[in-house]
Amino acid sequence: MKVKVSVNGFGTIGKRVADAVSKQDDMVLVGVSKTKPDYGALLAVSKGYKLFVPEEKTETFEKAGFKIAGTIAEMLEKSDVVIDALPGKKGAEMKPLYEKYGLKQIFQGGEKPSVADASFSTLCNYEKTLGLNSLRVVSCNTTGLLRLICTLNREFGVEKVRATLIRRGADPREVKKGPINAIVFNPPTLPSHHGEDVKTVMEGLDIMTSAVAVPTTLMHVHSVQLVLRKQASRTDVLDALERAPRIILMNAGDMGVKSTAEIMEVARDTRFRGDIPELVVVEDSVTVHGREVMLFQAVHQESIVVPENIDAVRALFELANTWRETLEKTDKNLGLTYRFY
Ligand code: NAD
């Protein structure tokens, strides 16, 4: 039996997650929700996704020429699980409705951790979340940090993490958001919440983060310093990152790629929608001094959490017993290669 999945909110994350669900053989996409008969609704229809709308908007959509499959309530009624991809904090408001229909729930990182039974990151805590009722896939920044930390933790142990996050100001299509010409202390008080968010998955980790937001829409960049538990050489660390799933170890010098603009250009040339669901670690930056590691990594905020949403469905329904099992399935179906070429 395939798990019936609905995607509530068809924006930046929702449209990508809907595409990813429709590529899996153990789940089926019931449909997606839209509140306005705009380009996003046309996109959903052009992909053959069933469109569900708020009851009071039925007429508006029909007048605009859309054939709708039903109301959002009807979409939820037909589903086993809802992936909530509404703007931050709206998911918590919808939770009572999801519960009314007896649905398992997946929320995104814009929600508070308390919205779900556990925060989730495949490489870190898949097995601990098997069979739960609800999960919160942590944010793009937290997913990026956790991919790195859990990979190195498995190989060498991680004692301590300090990271500075240089965050994109807004997503490419978000014309109303800034900053336009500033670097914003995001927030001015330290540490930033990102380290605390990492701890919702890796309880007890010694981590502190700071963050600034900059006028770019392309990617986030993290400057990370870690202390390993075991001594490792630079070659050991590079080997571990090279072997790791969902990480692209990119040699900036060899590629002639020294900025997020150029990384995105490579992605636009090689990837569907220009998405990079993998974490990009800059090989040249990896510096090892005793047990200390320093590096730069780049996060494509629009797509990095997409594979984790699929794994979260498998965790809730125990469709795969281990993180490796779900990861291999998800990544094969999404065509992830962990390299650009
Ligand atoms: P978005 O604004 O691009 O998409 C949200 C969509 O939900 C929009 O299409 C909006 O019209 C729709 N919507 C609003 N209210 C609705 C309702 N009542 N019913 C149905 N649809 C409704 O937002 P996003 O960037 O996709 O973010 C979604 C979640 O994912 C947030 O929690 C966010 O923090 C998280 N997230 C975002 C990013 C990112 O970089 N964009 C990365 C990781 C996680």
XYZ file of C-alpha atoms and ligand atoms in Angstrom:
385
model
C 0.000 0.000 0.000
C 1.380 3.377 -0.975
C 1.236 6.149 1.625
C -1.155 8.910 0.557
C 0.565 12.289 0.893
C -0.919 15.748 0.537
C 1.159 18.922 0.330
C -0.462 21.923 1.994
C 1.142 25.117 0.648
C 2.558 25.098 -2.873
C 5.296 27.723 -2.560
C 9.087 27.494 -2.664
C 9.308 24.331 -0.558
C 5.873 22.841 -1.292
C 6.282 22.706 -5.074
C 9.645 20.954 -4.761
C 8.387 18.509 -2.143
C 5.348 17.693 -4.322
C 7.678 16.887 -7.247
C 9.784 14.697 -4.963
C 6.788 12.785 -3.558
C 5.526 12.083 -7.066
C 8.871 10.417 -7.895
C 8.668 7.827 -5.061
C 7.219 4.344 -5.535
C 6.044 3.872 -1.939
C 3.970 7.045 -1.715
C 1.376 8.772 -3.846
C 0.629 12.486 -4.111
C -3.054 13.089 -3.315
C -2.757 16.716 -4.368
C -1.598 20.188 -3.485
C -3.377 23.236 -2.098
C -3.533 26.742 -3.525
C -5.307 29.827 -2.248
C -4.953 31.989 -5.386
C -5.552 31.106 -9.046
C -2.115 32.331 -10.074
C 1.010 31.022 -11.807
C 1.564 28.460 -9.024
C -1.880 26.995 -9.676
C -1.103 26.782 -13.401
C 2.180 25.048 -12.578
C 0.445 22.470 -10.387
C -2.131 21.742 -13.070
C 0.502 21.547 -15.813
C 2.275 18.866 -13.783
C -0.947 16.887 -13.436
C -1.238 17.511 -9.688
C -4.756 17.622 -8.264
C -5.572 21.110 -7.033
C -7.447 21.634 -3.758
C -8.567 25.087 -2.620
C -10.279 26.708 0.398
C -14.052 26.168 0.193
C -14.748 29.905 -0.102
C -12.341 30.185 -3.072
C -13.939 27.435 -5.191
C -15.870 29.893 -7.321
C -12.854 32.199 -7.817
C -10.790 29.303 -9.165
C -13.608 28.044 -11.379
C -14.193 31.539 -12.780
C -10.463 31.714 -13.579
C -10.873 28.507 -15.597
C -9.332 25.999 -13.181
C -10.714 22.502 -12.766
C -10.319 21.858 -9.074
C -10.355 18.465 -7.365
C -12.030 19.685 -4.173
C -11.557 21.653 -0.997
C -8.453 21.543 1.205
C -10.529 19.701 3.821
C -11.327 17.045 1.193
C -7.632 16.739 0.305
C -6.797 16.124 3.960
C -9.617 13.609 4.294
C -8.160 11.502 1.450
C -4.612 11.492 2.916
C -2.547 9.475 5.392
C -0.047 12.279 5.986
C 0.134 15.991 5.278
C 3.362 17.757 4.468
C 2.743 21.283 5.700
C 4.698 23.816 3.621
C 2.797 26.930 4.663
C 4.652 30.113 5.617
C 6.388 29.902 9.028
C 4.104 29.529 12.106
C 0.994 28.885 9.977
C 1.487 25.141 10.295
C 0.922 25.269 14.049
C -2.420 27.019 13.394
C -3.425 24.190 11.052
C -2.414 21.375 13.393
C -5.895 20.974 14.982
C -7.386 20.512 11.501
C -4.767 17.884 10.596
C -5.528 16.084 13.838
C -9.258 16.230 13.172
C -8.632 14.127 10.045
C -6.360 11.716 11.942
C -3.348 12.589 9.786
C 0.309 12.122 10.496
C 2.055 15.469 9.977
C 5.322 16.843 8.674
C 6.144 20.491 9.356
C 8.980 22.712 8.140
C 11.706 24.624 9.952
C 9.721 27.876 10.162
C 7.607 26.247 12.894
C 8.595 26.036 16.553
C 10.060 22.661 17.588
C 7.033 22.079 19.854
C 4.769 21.745 16.790
C 5.837 18.103 16.328
C 6.866 15.007 18.275
C 10.493 15.522 17.144
C 12.752 17.648 14.964
C 14.184 15.607 12.100
C 17.342 15.281 10.052
C 17.890 12.035 8.164
C 21.615 11.534 8.764
C 21.282 12.296 12.468
C 18.139 10.824 14.001
C 16.085 8.839 11.446
C 15.936 5.668 13.558
C 14.797 7.561 16.679
C 11.776 8.960 14.846
C 10.358 5.706 13.431
C 6.604 5.436 13.909
C 6.078 8.871 15.475
C 2.972 10.850 14.650
C 4.549 14.143 13.585
C 7.967 15.501 12.602
C 9.463 18.919 11.974
C 12.077 18.898 9.199
C 14.572 21.456 10.484
C 15.343 24.613 8.489
C 17.691 24.878 5.514
C 20.524 26.290 7.650
C 20.067 23.682 10.358
C 19.876 20.882 7.782
C 23.157 22.122 6.274
C 24.867 22.234 9.660
C 23.526 18.836 10.673
C 24.576 17.125 7.428
C 28.145 18.200 8.108
C 28.160 17.622 11.864
C 26.557 14.166 11.743
C 28.863 13.049 8.930
C 31.986 14.078 10.858
C 30.519 12.859 14.155
C 30.066 9.365 12.760
C 33.692 9.228 11.574
C 35.627 11.136 14.232
C 33.214 12.351 16.928
C 32.437 16.074 17.189
C 33.227 17.791 20.484
C 32.375 21.388 19.677
C 31.007 23.521 16.837
C 31.174 27.264 16.228
C 29.661 28.621 13.027
C 28.907 31.957 11.423
C 25.994 31.912 9.019
C 25.886 34.396 6.163
C 22.259 34.164 5.227
C 20.573 35.105 1.996
C 18.216 38.042 2.538
C 15.286 36.468 0.671
C 14.427 33.786 -1.897
C 14.826 34.802 -5.559
C 11.130 35.425 -6.147
C 10.491 37.330 -2.906
C 10.577 40.847 -4.328
C 9.107 42.479 -1.226
C 11.842 41.399 1.189
C 15.191 43.034 1.904
C 17.854 43.861 2.830
C 18.679 45.916 -0.241
C 22.020 47.414 0.749
C 22.977 46.277 4.227
C 24.379 43.471 6.306
C 21.827 42.800 9.013
C 22.827 41.355 12.385
C 20.422 38.462 12.268
C 19.858 38.749 15.231
C 22.121 41.236 17.094
C 22.010 39.104 20.253
C 24.289 36.089 20.261
C 24.287 33.190 19.942
C 21.740 32.965 17.118
C 18.914 30.411 17.319
C 20.488 28.117 14.710
C 22.753 26.355 17.189
C 19.770 25.802 19.497
C 17.889 24.362 16.537
C 20.743 21.916 15.842
C 20.375 20.795 19.468
C 16.715 19.858 18.909
C 18.206 16.985 16.879
C 21.643 16.566 18.542
C 20.832 17.079 22.180
C 23.767 18.177 24.339
C 26.077 19.184 21.452
C 28.379 22.092 22.331
C 27.425 24.469 19.506
C 27.114 28.244 19.206
C 26.245 30.147 16.057
C 25.968 33.727 14.869
C 24.233 34.946 11.729
C 24.066 37.952 9.441
C 21.686 38.436 6.512
C 23.086 39.874 3.295
C 21.517 41.265 0.107
C 21.608 38.097 -1.985
C 18.933 35.558 -2.899
C 21.103 32.705 -4.111
C 22.416 30.628 -1.222
C 23.494 30.752 2.409
C 27.196 30.391 3.260
C 28.421 28.984 6.581
C 31.892 29.512 7.985
C 32.253 26.521 10.312
C 34.826 25.641 12.961
C 34.617 22.235 14.615
C 36.658 20.407 17.200
C 36.772 16.656 16.577
C 37.040 14.091 19.364
C 39.682 12.070 17.480
C 42.784 13.402 15.773
C 42.352 13.333 11.981
C 44.438 14.484 9.049
C 43.119 16.778 6.324
C 43.072 13.750 4.019
C 40.942 11.804 6.544
C 38.420 14.646 6.738
C 38.331 15.087 2.948
C 37.882 11.300 2.506
C 34.959 11.326 4.932
C 33.308 14.243 3.124
C 33.963 12.694 -0.299
C 32.282 9.423 0.753
C 29.390 11.148 2.540
C 25.920 11.129 0.976
C 24.121 14.420 0.294
C 27.372 16.383 0.311
C 29.134 17.724 -2.784
C 32.817 18.268 -2.070
C 33.547 20.983 -4.603
C 37.049 22.128 -5.479
C 36.546 25.829 -6.102
C 39.968 26.321 -7.700
C 39.644 23.402 -10.138
C 36.077 24.386 -11.063
C 36.881 28.080 -11.367
C 33.988 28.663 -8.999
C 34.623 31.085 -6.159
C 31.184 32.404 -5.240
C 27.600 31.369 -4.687
C 26.736 33.068 -7.996
C 29.025 30.668 -9.833
C 27.823 27.625 -7.866
C 24.270 28.484 -8.890
C 25.376 28.944 -12.504
C 26.806 25.398 -12.463
C 23.543 24.158 -10.965
C 21.478 25.973 -13.595
C 23.605 24.304 -16.271
C 23.394 20.807 -14.789
C 20.338 20.445 -12.563
C 16.551 20.467 -12.886
C 15.322 23.924 -11.757
C 18.936 24.734 -10.813
C 18.344 22.994 -7.476
C 21.118 21.687 -5.231
C 19.567 19.463 -2.549
C 23.080 18.444 -1.490
C 25.220 20.493 0.897
C 28.170 22.042 -0.973
C 31.419 21.911 0.999
C 34.284 23.938 -0.459
C 37.166 21.462 -0.615
C 39.859 24.142 -0.832
C 38.641 25.691 2.435
C 38.952 22.506 4.500
C 41.728 23.179 6.996
C 42.710 20.789 9.769
C 44.868 21.847 12.697
C 45.191 19.256 15.445
C 41.571 18.318 16.241
C 40.266 21.602 14.800
C 38.545 21.768 11.396
C 37.638 24.952 9.525
C 35.648 25.123 6.327
C 33.143 27.003 4.153
C 29.925 25.411 3.030
C 27.063 26.651 0.886
C 23.372 25.819 1.270
C 20.783 26.086 -1.504
C 17.960 27.130 0.787
C 15.163 26.389 -1.673
C 15.951 22.691 -2.113
C 18.185 21.285 0.656
C 15.280 20.131 2.843
C 13.432 18.324 0.043
C 15.036 14.844 0.460
C 14.585 15.070 4.238
C 10.833 15.616 3.764
C 10.637 12.348 1.823
C 12.651 10.494 4.467
C 10.370 11.963 7.132
C 7.360 10.307 5.455
C 9.231 6.976 5.518
C 10.101 7.449 9.188
C 6.500 8.139 10.211
C 5.223 5.038 8.387
C 8.312 2.878 9.040
C 8.764 2.328 5.300
C 12.531 1.981 5.766
C 14.304 0.740 8.888
C 17.532 2.717 8.657
C 18.637 6.152 7.520
C 20.780 4.526 4.813
C 17.859 2.573 3.422
C 15.596 5.614 3.047
C 18.424 7.860 1.880
C 19.480 5.481 -0.903
C 15.907 5.166 -2.100
C 15.121 8.877 -1.940
C 18.344 9.959 -3.597
C 18.074 7.379 -6.405
C 14.506 8.503 -7.139
C 15.536 12.171 -7.074
C 18.616 11.483 -9.208
C 21.026 12.955 -6.639
C 24.632 12.234 -7.584
C 26.561 14.228 -4.934
C 28.533 15.858 -7.726
C 27.886 18.441 -10.427
C 29.599 16.518 -13.238
P 6.358 30.270 0.568
O 5.773 31.551 1.011
O 7.206 30.229 -0.642
O 5.181 29.198 0.350
C 4.071 29.084 1.180
C 2.858 28.873 0.300
O 1.706 28.631 1.126
C 2.523 30.092 -0.574
O 2.300 29.629 -1.897
C 1.227 30.642 0.048
O 0.400 31.262 -0.904
C 0.613 29.365 0.574
N -0.402 29.551 1.620
C -0.449 30.509 2.575
N -1.518 30.293 3.368
C -2.151 29.181 2.909
C -3.299 28.446 3.322
N -4.036 28.833 4.362
N -3.632 27.331 2.630
C -2.899 26.930 1.561
N -1.815 27.585 1.117
C -1.429 28.696 1.790
O 7.124 29.675 1.833
P 8.355 28.662 1.803
O 9.599 29.428 1.594
O 8.032 27.523 0.891
O 8.372 28.202 3.318
C 7.529 27.178 3.792
C 8.111 26.630 5.077
O 9.383 26.034 4.782
C 8.376 27.653 6.177
O 8.228 27.016 7.427
C 9.824 28.004 5.968
O 10.452 28.507 7.129
C 10.383 26.643 5.586
N 11.622 26.683 4.809
C 11.805 27.606 3.845
C 12.992 27.625 3.140
C 13.265 28.654 2.078
O 14.419 29.004 1.905
N 12.294 29.133 1.363
C 13.977 26.672 3.400
C 13.736 25.691 4.363
C 12.550 25.723 5.072
